[in-house]
Coordinates of C-alpha atoms in Angstrom, one line a residue:
Chain A
T96 CA 6.1 37.6 121.8
V97 CA 2.9 38.9 124.2
G98 CA 2.0 41.9 125.4
C99 CA -0.6 44.5 127.5
V100 CA -0.5 48.3 127.3
V101 CA -3.2 50.2 130.1
V102 CA -3.9 53.4 130.9
D103 CA -5.9 53.8 134.3
Q104 CA -8.6 56.4 135.6
E105 CA -6.0 58.6 136.4
G106 CA -4.6 58.4 132.6
R107 CA -2.0 56.8 134.0
C108 CA -0.4 54.7 131.5
A109 CA 1.9 50.9 131.5
A110 CA 3.6 48.8 129.2
A111 CA 4.8 45.2 129.0
T112 CA 6.0 42.8 127.1
S113 CA 7.7 39.4 127.1
T114 CA 9.3 36.6 125.0
G115 CA 11.1 33.8 124.6
G116 CA 12.9 34.7 121.6
L117 CA 13.6 33.0 118.6
M118 CA 13.5 29.4 117.5
N119 CA 16.4 28.1 116.8
K120 CA 18.0 30.7 118.1
R121 CA 21.9 31.5 119.8
T122 CA 22.2 31.5 123.1
G123 CA 22.3 35.2 124.7
R124 CA 20.9 36.6 121.8
I125 CA 18.7 39.7 122.4
G126 CA 15.5 40.5 121.1
D127 CA 13.5 44.1 121.2
S128 CA 11.4 43.0 124.2
P129 CA 13.3 43.9 126.9
L130 CA 15.2 47.1 125.3
I131 CA 13.4 50.4 126.7
G132 CA 12.6 52.0 123.3
A133 CA 12.7 49.3 120.6
G134 CA 10.2 46.6 122.5
T135 CA 8.9 48.5 125.3
Y136 CA 7.9 52.1 125.9
A137 CA 5.7 54.6 128.4
S138 CA 5.3 57.6 128.9
N139 CA 3.3 60.4 130.0
L140 CA 1.7 60.3 126.7
C141 CA 1.2 56.7 125.6
G142 CA 1.8 53.0 126.1
V143 CA 3.8 51.1 123.6
S144 CA 4.4 47.4 123.7
C145 CA 5.6 46.2 119.9
T146 CA 5.8 42.5 118.1
G147 CA 7.5 41.0 114.8
E148 CA 11.1 41.1 113.3
G149 CA 13.4 42.5 116.2
E150 CA 16.2 44.0 115.1
A151 CA 13.7 46.0 112.6
I152 CA 12.0 47.6 115.7
I153 CA 15.7 48.1 117.6
R154 CA 16.5 50.1 114.5
A155 CA 13.6 52.3 114.5
T156 CA 13.2 52.5 118.2
L157 CA 9.7 51.1 117.3
A158 CA 8.4 51.8 121.1
R159 CA 9.3 54.9 121.5
D160 CA 9.0 56.0 118.1
V161 CA 4.6 56.4 118.9
A162 CA 5.7 58.7 121.6
A163 CA 8.0 61.2 119.9
V164 CA 5.5 61.9 116.6
M165 CA 2.7 62.4 119.4
E166 CA 5.5 64.3 121.0
Y167 CA 7.0 66.3 118.4
K168 CA 4.3 65.9 115.5
G169 CA 1.3 66.4 117.7
L170 CA -0.3 63.4 115.9
C171 CA -2.9 61.4 117.8
L172 CA -1.9 58.5 119.3
Q173 CA -3.3 56.2 115.8
E174 CA -1.9 58.5 113.0
A175 CA 1.6 58.1 115.3
V176 CA 1.1 54.2 115.2
D177 CA 0.6 54.2 111.1
F178 CA 3.3 57.0 110.6
V179 CA 5.4 55.1 112.3
I180 CA 4.4 51.6 110.8
K181 CA 5.3 52.9 107.4
E182 CA 7.6 55.2 107.4
R183 CA 9.9 53.9 110.4
L184 CA 10.2 49.7 109.9
D185 CA 12.5 50.0 107.3
E186 CA 11.4 47.3 105.3
G187 CA 11.1 44.9 108.9
Q188 CA 7.7 43.7 109.4
A189 CA 6.5 44.2 113.1
G190 CA 3.5 45.5 114.9
L191 CA 2.5 47.8 117.8
I192 CA -0.4 48.2 120.7
A193 CA -0.9 51.5 122.3
V194 CA -2.7 53.6 124.5
S195 CA -2.7 57.2 125.1
K196 CA -3.8 59.1 128.6
N197 CA -6.6 60.7 127.3
G198 CA -7.7 56.9 126.6
E199 CA -7.4 55.7 123.5
V200 CA -6.7 52.1 121.8
A201 CA -4.4 51.6 119.2
C202 CA -2.6 49.0 116.9
G203 CA -1.1 49.0 113.5
F204 CA 1.0 46.1 112.1
N205 CA 2.6 45.8 108.9
A206 CA 2.8 41.9 109.1
N207 CA 0.1 39.2 107.3
G208 CA -1.6 39.2 111.2
M209 CA -1.3 40.1 114.9
F210 CA -2.7 38.6 117.3
R211 CA -4.5 41.0 119.5
G212 CA -7.5 42.6 121.2
C213 CA -8.6 46.1 122.6
A214 CA -11.1 47.4 124.6
T215 CA -11.4 51.1 126.4
E216 CA -14.4 52.0 129.5
D217 CA -16.9 53.1 127.0
G218 CA -17.8 49.9 126.0
F219 CA -15.6 48.8 122.6
M220 CA -13.7 45.5 122.4
E221 CA -12.2 43.5 119.6
V222 CA -9.9 40.2 119.1
G223 CA -8.3 40.2 116.3
I224 CA -5.5 38.0 113.8
W225 CA -6.1 39.5 110.4
Chain B
M1368 CA -11.1 61.3 135.8
G1369 CA -10.1 60.4 132.8
K1370 CA -11.1 57.0 130.8
W1371 CA -9.1 53.5 130.9
A1372 CA -8.1 51.4 128.2
I1373 CA -6.1 48.7 127.3
A1374 CA -4.9 45.9 124.4
V1375 CA -2.9 42.7 124.4
H1376 CA -0.8 40.8 121.6
G1377 CA 0.0 37.0 121.1
G1378 CA 2.9 37.7 118.6
A1379 CA 3.1 39.1 114.9
G1380 CA 3.6 36.7 111.9
V1381 CA 1.2 35.0 111.1
D1382 CA 1.0 31.1 109.9
P1383 CA -1.5 32.2 107.2
N1384 CA -3.0 28.6 107.1
L1385 CA -3.5 28.6 110.6
P1386 CA -6.8 26.0 111.6
V1387 CA -9.6 27.6 112.2
Q1388 CA -9.7 26.0 115.9
R1389 CA -6.5 27.5 116.7
Q1390 CA -7.3 31.0 115.2
E1391 CA -10.3 30.1 118.0
A1392 CA -8.0 28.8 120.8
A1393 CA -5.7 32.0 120.3
K1394 CA -8.9 34.6 120.6
Q1395 CA -10.5 33.0 123.8
L1396 CA -6.9 33.0 125.2
L1397 CA -6.8 36.8 124.2
T1398 CA -10.2 37.6 125.6
R1399 CA -10.5 36.2 128.9
C1400 CA -6.3 38.1 129.3
L1401 CA -8.6 41.0 128.2
N1402 CA -11.0 40.3 130.6
L1403 CA -9.1 40.1 133.5
G1404 CA -7.2 43.2 132.8
I1405 CA -11.0 44.3 132.3
S1406 CA -12.1 43.1 135.9
A1407 CA -8.5 44.7 137.4
L1408 CA -8.9 48.8 135.7
R1409 CA -12.6 48.5 136.9
S1410 CA -11.3 47.3 140.5
N1411 CA -9.4 50.5 140.0
C1412 CA -5.8 49.4 140.0
P1413 CA -3.4 50.8 138.9
S1414 CA -2.0 50.4 134.9
I1415 CA 1.2 49.1 135.9
D1416 CA 0.0 46.4 137.9
V1417 CA -2.8 45.4 135.1
V1418 CA -0.1 45.0 132.8
E1419 CA 1.8 42.7 135.0
L1420 CA -1.3 40.9 135.4
V1421 CA -1.9 39.9 132.7
V1422 CA 1.2 39.7 131.4
R1423 CA 1.8 36.2 133.9
E1424 CA -1.4 35.3 132.5
L1425 CA -0.5 35.4 129.0
E1426 CA 3.4 33.8 129.8
T1427 CA 2.1 30.7 132.0
D1428 CA -0.7 29.6 129.0
P1429 CA 1.9 28.2 126.8
L1430 CA -0.5 29.1 123.1
F1431 CA 2.3 31.8 122.7
N1432 CA 5.6 32.4 123.0
S1433 CA 6.5 33.7 126.0
G1434 CA 8.0 32.0 129.9
R1435 CA 5.9 28.5 129.0
G1436 CA 5.9 27.4 125.4
S1437 CA 8.8 29.7 124.9
A1438 CA 10.6 29.5 121.4
L1439 CA 13.9 27.0 122.4
T1440 CA 17.3 28.2 121.0
E1441 CA 19.7 26.3 119.2
N1442 CA 20.7 23.7 122.2
G1443 CA 16.8 23.1 123.1
T1444 CA 16.9 25.6 125.9
V1445 CA 14.9 28.1 126.8
E1446 CA 16.2 31.7 127.6
M1447 CA 13.3 34.0 127.9
E1448 CA 13.0 38.4 128.1
A1449 CA 10.9 40.8 129.2
S1450 CA 10.8 44.4 130.2
I1451 CA 7.9 47.2 131.8
M1452 CA 7.3 50.7 131.7
D1453 CA 5.1 52.5 134.2
G1454 CA 4.9 55.5 132.2
P1455 CA 4.4 59.1 134.7
K1456 CA 7.7 58.4 136.1
R1457 CA 9.1 56.2 132.8
R1458 CA 10.6 53.8 135.8
C1459 CA 11.6 50.5 133.4
G1460 CA 12.4 47.2 134.4
A1461 CA 14.3 45.1 132.2
V1462 CA 15.6 41.1 132.0
S1463 CA 17.3 38.7 129.1
G1464 CA 18.7 35.2 129.3
L1465 CA 15.9 33.7 131.9
T1466 CA 16.0 30.0 132.0
T1467 CA 14.6 29.6 135.6
V1468 CA 11.9 32.3 136.5
K1469 CA 8.3 31.1 135.9
N1470 CA 7.0 34.8 135.4
P1471 CA 9.7 37.0 133.7
I1472 CA 7.7 40.3 134.0
S1473 CA 6.9 39.7 137.3
L1474 CA 11.3 40.0 137.8
A1475 CA 11.4 43.2 135.3
R1476 CA 9.0 45.1 137.5
L1477 CA 10.7 44.2 140.5
V1478 CA 14.2 45.2 138.6
M1479 CA 12.5 48.4 138.7
E1480 CA 11.4 48.6 142.0
K1481 CA 14.1 46.5 144.0
S1482 CA 16.8 47.0 142.5
P1483 CA 18.9 50.5 141.2
H1484 CA 19.4 49.4 137.7
S1485 CA 17.3 49.3 134.9
Y1486 CA 18.1 46.0 133.3
L1487 CA 20.0 43.2 134.1
A1488 CA 21.0 40.3 132.1
F1489 CA 22.1 36.0 132.5
S1490 CA 23.4 34.9 135.3
G1491 CA 22.7 38.4 137.3
A1492 CA 18.9 38.1 136.5
E1493 CA 19.3 35.1 138.0
E1494 CA 20.8 35.4 141.1
F1495 CA 18.5 38.7 141.4
A1496 CA 15.5 35.9 141.4
R1497 CA 16.7 34.1 144.1
Q1498 CA 17.2 37.2 146.2
Q1499 CA 13.8 38.3 145.3
G1500 CA 12.6 35.0 146.2
V1501 CA 10.1 34.7 143.2
E1502 CA 9.2 31.0 141.7
L1503 CA 11.8 29.0 140.1
V1504 CA 11.2 26.2 138.0
D1505 CA 12.9 23.6 135.8
N1506 CA 14.2 25.0 132.4
E1507 CA 11.9 21.5 131.2
Y1508 CA 8.5 23.4 132.8
F1509 CA 8.7 26.1 129.2
I1510 CA 9.6 23.3 126.9
T1511 CA 6.8 22.4 124.8
E1512 CA 6.2 18.6 123.0
E1513 CA 5.1 21.4 120.1
N1514 CA 8.0 23.5 120.2
L1515 CA 10.3 20.3 119.8
G1516 CA 9.0 19.7 116.7
M1517 CA 9.6 23.2 115.1
L1518 CA 13.5 23.1 116.9
K1519 CA 13.9 19.9 115.1
L1520 CA 12.6 20.9 112.2
A1521 CA 14.6 24.1 112.4
K1522 CA 17.8 22.0 111.9
E1523 CA 16.8 20.0 109.0
A1524 CA 16.7 23.7 107.6
N1525 CA 19.2 25.0 109.2
S1526 CA 17.7 28.7 109.5
I1527 CA 15.7 30.2 112.3
L1528 CA 12.0 29.4 111.4
F1529 CA 9.5 32.0 110.9
D1530 CA 8.0 32.4 114.6
Y1531 CA 4.4 30.7 113.9
R1532 CA 3.0 30.5 117.5
I1533 CA 0.5 28.2 116.8
P1534 CA 2.0 25.3 115.0
N1535 CA -0.1 23.1 112.8
G1536 CA 0.1 19.4 114.4
G1537 CA 2.0 18.6 111.0
F1538 CA 3.6 21.3 111.3
E1539 CA 3.7 22.9 108.1
T1540 CA 6.3 25.7 108.3
C1541 CA 8.0 28.5 106.2
S1542 CA 11.9 28.4 106.6
A1543 CA 13.8 31.8 105.4
G1544 CA 16.1 28.6 104.3
A1545 CA 14.3 28.9 99.9
A1546 CA 15.2 33.0 100.4
A1547 CA 19.1 32.4 101.7
T1548 CA 21.0 33.4 99.0
D1549 CA 19.1 36.1 97.8
S1550 CA 21.7 38.5 99.7
P1551 CA 25.5 38.0 100.5
L1552 CA 25.0 39.9 104.5
Q1553 CA 25.5 38.2 106.8
M1554 CA 24.9 37.3 110.6
N1555 CA 26.2 35.0 112.9
G1556 CA 27.2 32.6 109.4
L1557 CA 23.9 32.2 108.5
P1558 CA 22.1 34.7 105.8
I1559 CA 20.2 37.7 106.6
S1560 CA 17.5 37.2 105.6
L1561 CA 17.2 34.2 107.9
Y1562 CA 16.9 36.5 110.6
A1563 CA 13.8 38.9 109.0
P1564 CA 10.7 37.7 110.8
E1565 CA 10.4 36.9 114.2

């Protein structure tokens, strides 16, 4: 699975996710990536793209949950990401990337690694796997 | 005027024995895609354009599990899916079951912008793609030798493989077969534990 999340200079967030799914899957199997709220979500607060154990991401509505805890618990972006990864994955393994309308970027995962990269207008840039 | 930010990912769940050169290839691709997005942002492209642009680039490169380089079904074919969402008005578009669309994310965006629906799948999505005139290719375009090898291993192990996206040359992968008997729960005739990792 691949994904990208962006907030532009107008504070508009967007998210996109694309995948080929599971190796040796049954034909017709649908995962989390095309499910809005599970693998992908964006609102006026944030943009989120998820990857990992598809069925766990679906159960947790993982992408939407990041936005929800920001809205209802008042958490900042990284706090929201940490919260959903720790509390909402129900023993599943997954990761996500997220941006907020304020220009923040965050990622979190409980798998052994996630291919990821992020950058901000302030000059921060990082690419990592583990 | 706010500040822009961008993040990309190429999947979670990574082979802990991934060779260093493979790790470097992945990092180079991620860096290239980040720079592509950064250039677009500096050109004042809106966020929805930037996410589509970057994901198209990731779909075109066979390194990760999307577009070209997608994981294979049990039949040795590719079925792809994608979704996109625009935050300000929460517009969204999604597609599943694509077999000939070169860039699924662009079709998802067309669903969002050119149809009254949010999600199209299988033959309906393919028909919409033809009507919209997006680039179509044979299913073989998406299939790589590495993934054919991974599928062969999965079938021999009778399991769904962990999605270690960049295989070691010797195909040293793990399958969930060893844990197959831990839980009595089954899905589609296979122990639930086989489905755990993506």
